Amino acid sequence: MVPQALDTDILILGAGGAGLFAALHAHKAAPELSITVAVKGLLGKCGCTRMVQGGYNVALAKEDSVERHFMDTIEGGKWLPDQELAWQLVTLAVERVRELENELGCFFDRNPDGTVHQKAFAGQTFDRTVHKGDLTGIEIMNRLAEQVWARRINRLEEHRAVELIKSTDGSAIAGVLFIDMRTGDYVFVRAKAVLLATGGGPTMYRYHTPSGDKSCDGLAMALRAGLALRDMEMVQFHPTGLLAGAHTRMTGTVLEEGLRGSGGFLLGGNKERFMPAYDPKAERATRDLVSRAMFSEIRKGNTTPHGGLYISMAHLGPERVRKEFKGMVERCADCGFDLAGGLVEVVPTAHYMMGGVEFAADCTTTLRGLFVAGEDSGGVHGANRLGGNGVANSTVFGAVAGDSMAAWVRAHGAFAPPYVGKVEEAIAHCERPLSVRRGDLEAIRERLHDTMWERVGIIRDGPGLTRALAELDVLDAELEHTGIGASARAFNLSWHDWLNLKSLVAVSRVIARAAAARQDSRGAHYRDDFPDTGALDTSAYTSIRAEGEVAMKPVAFTRVRPGQSLLKHAA
Ligand SMILES: Cc1cc2nc3c(=O)[nH]c(=O)nc-3n(C[C@H](O)[C@H](O)[C@H](O)COP(=O)(O)OP(=O)(O)OC[C@H]3O[C@@H](n4cnc5c(N)ncnc54)[C@H](O)[C@@H]3O)c2cc1C
């Protein structure tokens, strides 16, 4: 099958905060270049940036400082973040929020004196989260999309990237192979620079928060292209996902942290509180501790009818709950629960991947011409991401990537000759489910969810991880022999489900391998058989490729060492 061919100077995969910021910055820096944003969904309507509720961390207030934001990020990340990337995050977040407000047209909530309102978020020593009510992501994405639409930036919507194609000598990126989801045709786009910004997305867990278009495609493509991923064992779970049964996609969606923060109780199936037995801060402990305690109670069998736990708010007064958590009360009511006066079933839910492609501060990777930004990248957050640092990460590094790609194409830009054999191989791989006998994809998905939730989730151990790796091998082999039983290509969702599952299984394997290699417990990663944190001074991060051993690489404490703080020197 011969794909259609297109050329562009800069090709951006993904249209979240990272992808759209990259497009705008590249266009501003080099308006003569052709820029194309290719996205699995519709531009502005898909991905997780749109789902951001809480807000954006940035040190704006005069009592705050970038040093304080940096220290919160490093300590929250349990000393695993790359300190240069974290520094870039906190310093450039200030510029990006100003750009969002003054150039792109976002209206964030304000104080009576006209300054930007900043609210408290867990794990931070200062109230620095900028927001637009609790719909911050919609404000950011709508404004970014409008700005992209208004410029000469090409769009390939409902185009799914399926393979990064290198040059014939393997030294550089030459382009990307896509499926046009509207027709099922293959499209090969040649590009001088490519940005990977498909946003990770831990949707391989039974309960998860990210949007349905996210299936770790970018990470799976990066692995196949031979790139190293770091921190892949670090998957963040949010404690209070809604649990409303298997029939609804509302299951797994987030009930916001403020419910626990304002005094909500978590109850077992026996309707008694259990958190005080786990941590003195009880329900107000950090996300990782609360998720772990909840998972332990679930394992003990102290569960609700759907196998989760309860959140109870009624003791705060139903009127107050209705007033302060209007959106959450409505969301629960849609699923038949009374948040203000009754009990709501909840379960920890996979939320964010701290791990991703290893990259430098200018967003370059080890493959010439390939750049990475946003949730596809690894190293900014270490073992834990602070709430509010996710959208800061995607917008800050998206902008850096746009600037870097523009400069790179101007300086070195030439199309590399694509390795055509790889295009043919990738097409043969994608065609597989159209040619083998029809099987049950849903059953494979259920087993993937179960394996990842039970053995590679909130509490892990060596034997469980070994078993998980064996199960993932079996699932991958079964997928190879599972067809979709239909040949129609246009909007064939079963076909895309098969491709989603292939990506998810590949990335699940590296999560499990990295988790097996890390023999300590830090942040989001907890090993029952290695519960200690280990020495901070000799902290190392996992670095993994599709093949070979997991390497443990020492963290370079380029700005501050464990036990020290930048705050002494801060203004
Ligand atoms: C419910 C929820 C609430 C959140 N709240 C907050 C918050 O309050 N504060 C905060 O800082 N962070 C929050 N986050 C995290 C935050 O949303 C992400 O960190 C960030 O938005 C990721 O941006 P991104 O551009 O990397 O990815 P995304 O915004 O997810 O964009 C990824 C893009 O890639 C596209 N794509 C995927 N696969 C392919 C493919 N194969 N080919 C082409 N395109 C592809 C997708 O369609 C999408 O357009 C939240 C996340 C969720 C799920």
XYZ file of C-alpha atoms and ligand atoms in Angstrom:
624
model
C 0.000 0.000 0.000
C 1.531 3.319 -1.033
C 0.859 6.183 1.379
C -0.031 9.685 0.271
C 2.936 12.022 0.704
C 3.109 15.504 2.192
C 6.004 17.777 3.096
C 6.301 20.282 5.926
C 9.247 22.003 7.595
C 7.996 21.441 11.146
C 5.628 18.633 12.119
C 3.970 18.681 15.541
C 2.336 15.508 16.871
C -0.443 16.381 19.315
C -2.569 19.459 19.914
C -2.552 19.854 23.685
C -0.843 22.635 25.617
C 2.566 21.445 24.414
C 1.680 21.024 20.735
C -0.212 24.300 20.345
C 2.359 26.379 22.212
C 5.046 24.846 20.009
C 3.109 25.762 16.856
C 2.608 29.375 17.947
C 6.220 29.865 19.000
C 7.669 28.230 15.902
C 5.440 30.418 13.725
C 6.429 33.572 15.578
C 10.135 32.731 15.418
C 10.170 31.705 11.740
C 6.968 32.728 9.914
C 8.415 31.644 6.561
C 8.461 27.961 7.605
C 5.569 25.599 6.940
C 4.237 24.218 10.217
C 1.769 21.344 10.506
C -0.064 20.191 13.617
C -1.238 16.578 13.312
C -3.651 15.271 15.898
C -5.615 12.108 16.656
C -8.727 14.112 17.542
C -9.973 17.593 16.642
C -7.683 20.518 17.287
C -8.621 22.179 20.565
C -11.111 19.479 21.538
C -8.974 16.549 22.633
C -6.206 15.626 25.043
C -5.854 16.394 28.745
C -4.872 20.067 28.731
C -8.529 20.780 28.086
C -9.413 18.757 31.184
C -7.262 20.820 33.578
C -9.521 21.885 36.395
C -7.347 23.132 39.249
C -4.846 25.387 37.548
C -1.312 26.447 36.712
C 1.584 26.843 39.184
C 3.635 29.977 38.824
C 5.567 32.187 41.235
C 3.893 35.565 40.612
C 3.276 36.963 44.086
C 6.013 39.133 45.559
C 6.081 37.012 48.732
C 6.725 33.930 46.552
C 9.820 33.187 44.434
C 10.961 30.900 41.642
C 13.416 29.430 44.158
C 10.519 28.435 46.412
C 8.590 26.934 43.493
C 11.785 25.089 42.494
C 12.334 23.670 45.984
C 8.717 22.514 46.194
C 9.151 20.778 42.822
C 12.423 19.084 43.806
C 11.222 18.005 47.248
C 7.855 16.905 45.855
C 9.759 14.884 43.217
C 11.792 13.201 46.021
C 15.067 14.546 44.621
C 14.724 12.680 41.328
C 13.875 15.598 38.982
C 16.504 16.839 36.529
C 17.299 20.125 38.256
C 17.995 22.080 35.074
C 14.630 21.061 33.613
C 12.854 21.901 36.867
C 14.569 25.296 36.957
C 13.481 25.983 33.392
C 9.921 25.005 34.380
C 9.646 27.424 37.297
C 11.380 30.367 35.630
C 9.659 30.177 32.243
C 6.225 29.520 33.779
C 6.209 33.211 34.738
C 6.729 34.254 31.086
C 4.156 31.763 29.795
C 1.390 32.911 32.139
C 2.041 36.533 31.122
C 1.916 35.460 27.473
C -1.324 33.537 28.053
C -2.916 36.628 29.583
C -1.446 39.473 27.593
C -0.872 38.002 24.131
C -3.209 35.054 23.826
C -6.253 36.437 25.613
C -6.819 34.185 28.641
C -8.779 35.643 31.539
C -7.686 34.129 34.836
C -9.524 34.825 38.100
C -8.446 38.039 39.831
C -8.350 39.486 43.338
C -10.343 42.641 44.146
C -7.112 44.678 43.762
C -6.680 43.429 40.183
C -3.821 41.021 40.810
C -4.121 37.446 39.550
C -5.780 35.181 42.114
C -3.654 32.225 43.162
C -5.041 29.349 45.176
C -3.580 26.649 47.398
C -2.656 23.270 45.937
C -1.334 20.261 47.855
C 2.404 19.821 48.383
C 3.318 23.487 47.975
C 4.542 25.972 50.543
C 2.825 28.915 48.850
C -0.591 29.515 47.246
C 0.606 29.841 43.641
C -1.977 28.117 41.447
C -3.430 30.462 38.816
C -6.883 29.395 37.616
C -10.085 30.220 35.818
C -12.656 28.887 38.276
C -12.335 25.126 38.019
C -12.285 25.113 34.195
C -8.765 26.442 33.651
C -7.910 24.028 30.839
C -10.869 25.047 28.694
C -9.864 28.705 28.950
C -6.272 27.927 27.943
C -7.153 25.545 25.115
C -9.862 27.729 23.588
C -7.533 30.711 23.405
C -4.609 28.654 22.053
C -6.786 27.020 19.387
C -8.187 30.395 18.257
C -4.666 31.746 17.882
C -3.563 28.721 15.871
C -6.636 28.941 13.632
C -5.864 32.608 12.993
C -2.386 31.862 11.627
C -0.983 30.124 8.596
C -0.508 26.836 10.452
C -1.608 23.627 8.700
C -3.803 21.101 10.462
C -4.117 17.364 9.971
C -7.014 16.511 12.253
C -8.105 12.943 12.989
C -4.680 11.842 11.809
C -3.120 9.232 14.026
C 0.674 9.037 14.067
C 1.723 5.393 13.924
C 5.489 5.402 13.315
C 8.466 7.749 13.489
C 10.432 7.178 10.296
C 14.168 7.687 10.418
C 16.559 8.551 7.602
C 18.127 5.772 5.536
C 21.292 5.902 7.664
C 19.237 5.959 10.906
C 20.901 9.138 12.188
C 17.968 11.576 11.956
C 14.197 11.785 11.804
C 12.858 11.899 8.241
C 9.102 12.037 8.836
C 6.075 10.348 10.363
C 3.609 7.771 9.070
C -0.073 8.426 9.843
C -3.457 6.841 9.408
C -6.061 9.358 8.261
C -8.791 8.104 10.605
C -11.556 9.565 8.426
C -10.666 7.370 5.450
C -8.273 4.766 6.810
C -5.647 5.781 4.246
C -1.968 5.992 5.111
C -0.213 9.352 4.891
C 3.539 9.873 5.071
C 4.597 13.370 6.109
C 8.215 14.296 5.489
C 9.544 16.887 7.921
C 12.803 18.574 8.814
C 11.904 18.701 12.533
C 9.278 16.689 14.419
C 7.841 17.337 17.895
C 6.499 14.457 19.954
C 3.710 15.941 22.101
C 1.085 13.199 22.285
C 0.716 13.521 26.043
C 1.470 10.042 27.482
C -1.667 8.960 29.351
C -1.811 5.989 31.767
C -5.008 4.507 30.344
C -3.701 0.945 30.816
C -5.007 0.955 34.401
C -8.496 -0.235 35.323
C -9.335 3.218 36.665
C -7.858 6.268 34.921
C -8.506 9.979 34.389
C -7.012 10.918 30.972
C -9.019 11.483 27.827
C -9.875 8.460 25.670
C -7.619 9.540 22.784
C -4.529 9.028 24.901
C -2.908 5.615 24.719
C 0.821 6.309 25.110
C 1.300 6.249 21.317
C 4.153 8.754 21.422
C 6.051 6.773 24.048
C 5.520 3.518 22.150
C 6.774 5.133 18.917
C 9.792 6.559 20.767
C 10.635 3.103 22.130
C 10.418 1.579 18.658
C 12.700 4.362 17.377
C 15.311 3.319 19.963
C 14.990 6.288 22.337
C 15.515 5.984 26.094
C 12.655 6.737 28.517
C 13.275 7.707 32.140
C 11.281 7.476 35.405
C 8.734 5.154 33.796
C 7.886 3.456 37.115
C 6.490 6.775 38.364
C 2.743 6.746 37.683
C 0.666 9.140 39.761
C -2.681 8.017 41.162
C -5.310 10.506 42.251
C -7.084 9.180 45.373
C -10.664 10.071 44.557
C -11.800 8.778 41.201
C -15.540 8.396 40.902
C -16.662 4.759 41.004
C -20.020 4.336 39.331
C -19.777 0.901 37.724
C -18.240 -0.475 34.555
C -21.057 0.773 32.286
C -20.066 4.456 32.459
C -16.980 6.422 31.364
C -17.586 8.604 34.435
C -15.880 5.874 36.444
C -12.299 6.957 37.065
C -12.939 10.678 36.517
C -11.594 12.923 39.241
C -13.491 14.195 42.267
C -11.337 17.128 43.166
C -8.738 17.206 45.895
C -10.557 20.061 47.650
C -13.119 17.574 48.974
C -10.492 15.970 51.197
C -8.803 19.313 51.785
C -11.947 20.881 53.184
C -12.531 18.049 55.660
C -14.179 15.196 53.734
C -13.883 11.717 55.250
C -12.940 8.503 53.493
C -14.873 5.482 54.752
C -14.476 1.751 54.204
C -17.280 -0.550 53.125
C -18.062 -0.804 56.874
C -18.749 2.997 56.796
C -15.938 3.755 59.244
C -12.967 6.074 58.714
C -9.678 4.296 58.094
C -7.211 7.097 57.199
C -6.325 8.051 60.827
C -4.835 4.561 61.223
C -2.478 5.206 58.281
C -1.283 8.795 58.685
C -1.599 11.579 61.283
C -2.827 13.949 58.563
C -5.549 11.384 57.760
C -7.497 12.380 54.611
C -5.284 15.467 54.172
C -2.124 13.438 53.610
C -0.493 13.626 50.152
C -1.971 11.839 47.110
C 0.487 8.933 47.184
C -0.099 8.164 50.889
C -3.889 8.363 50.639
C -3.985 6.243 47.462
C -1.821 3.619 49.142
C -3.991 3.481 52.247
C -7.096 3.183 50.074
C -5.552 0.382 48.027
C -4.654 -1.480 51.254
C -8.253 -1.229 52.495
C -9.524 -2.453 49.136
C -7.134 -5.413 49.291
C -8.434 -6.226 52.768
C -11.908 -6.456 51.266
C -13.355 -3.555 53.256
C -15.182 -2.298 50.167
C -18.358 -0.762 48.736
C -20.731 -2.566 46.328
C -18.533 -1.603 43.323
C -15.335 -2.637 45.092
C -14.138 0.834 46.170
C -14.518 3.050 49.246
C -16.753 5.973 50.200
C -16.201 9.695 50.477
C -18.483 11.399 52.950
C -19.055 15.175 53.097
C -22.414 15.417 54.884
C -20.871 16.229 58.297
C -19.693 19.568 56.823
C -23.310 20.540 56.176
C -25.076 19.737 52.891
C -25.710 23.417 52.120
C -22.030 24.288 52.403
C -21.039 21.309 50.240
C -23.601 22.284 47.574
C -22.263 25.834 47.558
C -18.537 25.090 47.572
C -18.543 22.042 45.307
C -21.363 22.707 42.904
C -19.702 20.979 39.934
C -18.743 17.937 41.951
C -22.253 17.644 43.457
C -23.713 17.709 39.927
C -21.199 15.192 38.575
C -22.044 12.781 41.414
C -25.794 13.325 40.961
C -25.417 12.370 37.273
C -24.216 8.990 38.503
C -26.914 8.606 41.163
C -24.890 9.750 44.198
C -25.722 12.493 46.721
C -22.348 14.100 47.522
C -23.817 16.799 49.790
C -25.874 14.560 52.048
C -24.934 10.930 51.386
C -22.026 8.711 50.436
C -20.204 8.544 47.095
C -18.166 5.557 45.945
C -14.548 6.391 45.063
C -11.371 4.587 44.045
C -7.778 5.728 43.334
C -7.382 6.470 39.634
C -4.290 6.589 37.375
C -3.755 10.240 36.536
C -0.360 11.196 35.175
C 2.931 9.694 34.024
C 5.997 11.440 35.392
C 8.150 9.321 33.073
C 8.826 9.925 29.392
C 11.436 10.472 26.718
C 14.817 11.685 27.991
C 15.481 15.173 26.684
C 17.660 18.258 27.014
C 16.568 21.706 28.200
C 16.100 22.851 24.567
C 13.702 19.888 23.991
C 16.114 18.011 21.720
C 16.387 14.220 21.995
C 19.142 11.834 20.986
C 17.574 11.489 17.512
C 18.563 14.442 15.304
C 15.557 16.559 14.380
C 13.226 14.909 16.920
C 12.061 17.108 19.799
C 9.791 16.268 22.743
C 7.601 18.305 25.126
C 4.769 17.906 27.634
C 3.646 14.641 29.173
C 5.596 12.603 26.574
C 8.826 13.888 28.141
C 10.485 12.675 31.342
C 12.659 14.233 34.011
C 10.886 17.442 35.015
C 8.893 16.000 37.933
C 10.959 13.057 39.218
C 8.957 10.749 41.494
C 5.895 12.950 41.804
C 4.229 15.800 39.962
C 2.820 18.660 41.981
C -0.776 19.461 41.100
C -0.528 22.569 38.857
C 2.912 21.660 37.447
C 1.426 19.557 34.621
C 0.005 22.316 32.465
C 2.982 24.513 33.370
C 5.219 21.745 32.023
C 3.355 21.343 28.741
C 3.104 25.073 27.988
C 6.666 25.946 29.076
C 8.363 23.160 27.152
C 5.979 23.412 24.209
C 7.108 27.013 23.761
C 10.776 26.073 24.154
C 10.335 23.328 21.556
C 8.698 25.745 19.100
C 11.592 28.199 19.440
C 14.208 25.442 19.217
C 12.666 23.768 16.162
C 12.428 27.070 14.292
C 16.083 27.839 14.999
C 17.142 24.295 14.172
C 15.348 24.175 10.826
C 16.774 27.558 9.854
C 20.290 26.440 10.721
C 20.318 22.806 9.563
C 17.001 22.246 7.851
C 16.960 19.748 5.022
C 14.703 16.794 4.378
C 16.452 13.548 5.257
C 15.855 10.613 2.873
C 13.315 8.330 4.609
C 14.014 4.655 5.188
C 11.230 3.326 2.969
C 11.539 -0.233 4.299
C 10.426 1.033 7.711
C 7.341 2.685 6.207
C 6.387 -0.633 4.595
C 7.059 -2.540 7.835
C 4.924 -0.104 9.835
C 2.047 -0.387 7.361
C 2.245 -4.204 7.531
C 2.055 -3.963 11.336
C -1.011 -1.693 11.211
C -2.696 -3.971 8.661
C -2.359 -7.036 10.883
C -5.721 -6.828 12.721
C -7.477 -6.428 9.354
C -6.091 -9.735 8.116
C -6.177 -12.177 11.062
C -9.247 -13.892 12.526
C -11.625 -11.828 14.606
C -11.038 -12.019 18.376
C -12.176 -10.372 21.590
C -10.320 -7.067 22.078
C -12.467 -6.174 25.052
C -11.317 -9.268 26.958
C -7.670 -8.345 26.258
C -8.265 -4.808 27.521
C -9.867 -6.137 30.729
C -6.899 -8.388 31.386
C -4.463 -5.533 30.730
C -6.395 -3.338 33.167
C -6.391 -6.085 35.792
C -2.681 -6.866 35.460
C -1.656 -3.222 35.684
C -4.018 -2.421 38.556
C -3.231 -5.490 40.665
C 0.495 -5.907 40.052
C 1.969 -2.691 38.597
C -0.242 -0.177 40.362
C -0.187 1.532 43.731
C 1.548 -1.226 45.714
C 4.086 -3.441 43.923
C 6.455 -6.291 44.767
C 9.049 -8.366 42.934
C 7.008 -11.537 42.370
C 3.964 -9.522 41.255
C 6.037 -7.550 38.744
C 7.607 -10.725 37.345
C 4.163 -12.209 36.906
C 2.897 -9.011 35.301
C 5.717 -9.052 32.750
C 4.837 -12.619 31.800
C 1.152 -11.674 31.467
C 2.016 -8.665 29.307
C 4.061 -10.896 26.986
C 1.053 -13.182 26.619
C -1.283 -10.250 25.910
C 1.067 -8.871 23.278
C 1.298 -12.252 21.563
C -2.487 -12.669 21.695
C -2.999 -9.244 20.158
C -0.893 -10.314 17.189
C -3.471 -13.034 16.516
C -6.563 -11.030 17.300
C -8.316 -9.508 14.344
C -11.154 -6.993 14.240
C -13.302 -8.863 11.743
C -14.072 -5.895 9.522
C -12.390 -4.401 6.524
C -14.040 -0.961 6.436
C -11.334 1.545 7.192
C -13.091 4.871 7.667
C -13.514 5.657 11.375
C -12.979 2.020 12.240
C -12.809 2.353 16.019
C -11.974 -1.326 16.573
C -8.898 -0.881 14.413
C -7.810 2.085 16.509
C -8.588 0.157 19.676
C -6.207 -2.549 18.511
C -3.515 0.059 17.854
C -4.217 1.680 21.222
C -3.799 -1.658 22.973
C -0.516 -2.340 21.173
C 0.874 0.998 22.415
C -0.456 0.456 25.927
C 1.008 -3.036 26.258
C 4.424 -1.846 24.996
C 4.498 1.008 27.499
C 3.089 -1.155 30.317
C 6.075 -3.436 29.864
C 8.548 -0.616 30.411
C 6.602 0.595 33.451
C 6.799 -2.913 34.942
C 10.481 -3.347 34.042
C 11.414 0.032 35.551
C 9.351 -0.769 38.672
C 11.161 -4.094 39.035
C 14.533 -2.361 38.719
C 13.836 0.324 41.342
C 14.367 -1.461 44.639
C 13.205 1.332 46.910
C 10.009 3.298 47.489
C 9.763 6.932 46.423
C 6.874 9.220 45.643
C 4.481 7.427 43.355
C 6.473 4.165 43.362
C 5.931 1.879 46.365
C 7.457 -1.580 46.752
C 6.084 -3.738 49.570
C 9.349 -5.676 49.530
C 11.533 -2.505 49.530
C 9.572 0.062 51.583
C 12.568 2.351 52.356
C 13.290 5.510 50.393
C 17.010 4.820 50.077
C 19.783 7.416 50.415
C 18.802 10.704 48.791
C 22.433 11.681 48.258
C 22.968 8.809 45.843
C 19.600 9.133 44.096
C 19.420 7.484 40.689
C 16.741 7.445 38.028
C 15.736 4.572 35.770
C 16.562 4.786 32.077
C 15.046 2.180 29.797
C 14.887 1.258 26.125
C 12.726 -1.262 24.336
C 15.466 -3.875 24.667
C 18.231 -4.396 27.213
C 18.671 -3.836 30.921
C 17.237 -0.920 32.879
C 20.088 1.494 33.693
C 20.161 3.337 37.037
C 21.692 6.754 36.302
C 22.830 9.116 39.085
C 20.856 12.342 39.504
C 23.095 15.375 38.988
C 22.427 17.824 41.823
C 23.400 20.809 39.700
C 21.648 23.447 41.825
C 20.960 22.007 45.249
C 21.853 18.837 47.169
C 19.591 16.863 49.521
C 19.593 18.566 52.888
C 20.231 21.989 51.317
C 17.803 24.626 50.125
C 17.929 27.512 47.684
C 15.629 29.491 49.931
C 18.414 30.835 52.152
C 19.722 32.683 49.104
C 16.332 33.704 47.750
C 15.346 37.342 47.621
C -8.806 15.254 34.618
C -7.455 15.917 34.598
C -7.248 17.064 35.339
C -6.004 17.680 35.340
N -5.826 18.813 36.069
C -4.633 19.430 36.068
C -4.441 20.664 36.802
O -5.357 21.172 37.447
N -3.229 21.249 36.727
C -2.183 20.720 36.020
O -1.105 21.304 36.010
N -2.332 19.575 35.324
C -3.520 18.915 35.329
N -3.670 17.759 34.608
C -2.533 17.277 33.806
C -2.437 18.055 32.496
O -3.667 17.974 31.839
C -1.357 17.499 31.587
O -0.173 17.443 32.305
C -1.051 18.362 30.366
O -2.183 19.029 29.943
C -0.485 17.538 29.244
O -0.324 18.340 28.079
P 0.216 17.711 26.744
O 0.174 18.770 25.717
O 1.491 17.004 26.990
O -0.851 16.555 26.395
P -2.412 16.667 26.022
O -3.003 17.960 26.375
O -3.052 15.458 26.566
O -2.402 16.571 24.430
C -1.993 15.397 23.758
C -2.417 15.518 22.301
O -1.833 14.456 21.551
C -2.828 13.885 20.694
N -2.410 12.516 20.354
C -2.350 11.431 21.163
N -1.903 10.365 20.454
C -1.687 10.794 19.183
C -1.250 10.160 17.990
N -0.924 8.876 17.932
N -1.171 10.906 16.862
C -1.508 12.235 16.844
N -1.939 12.878 17.965
C -2.011 12.163 19.118
C -4.096 13.992 21.520
O -5.234 13.838 20.715
C -3.928 15.394 22.095
O -4.302 16.356 21.137
C -4.924 17.123 34.595
C -5.128 15.968 33.858
C -6.381 15.361 33.850
C -6.567 14.106 33.050
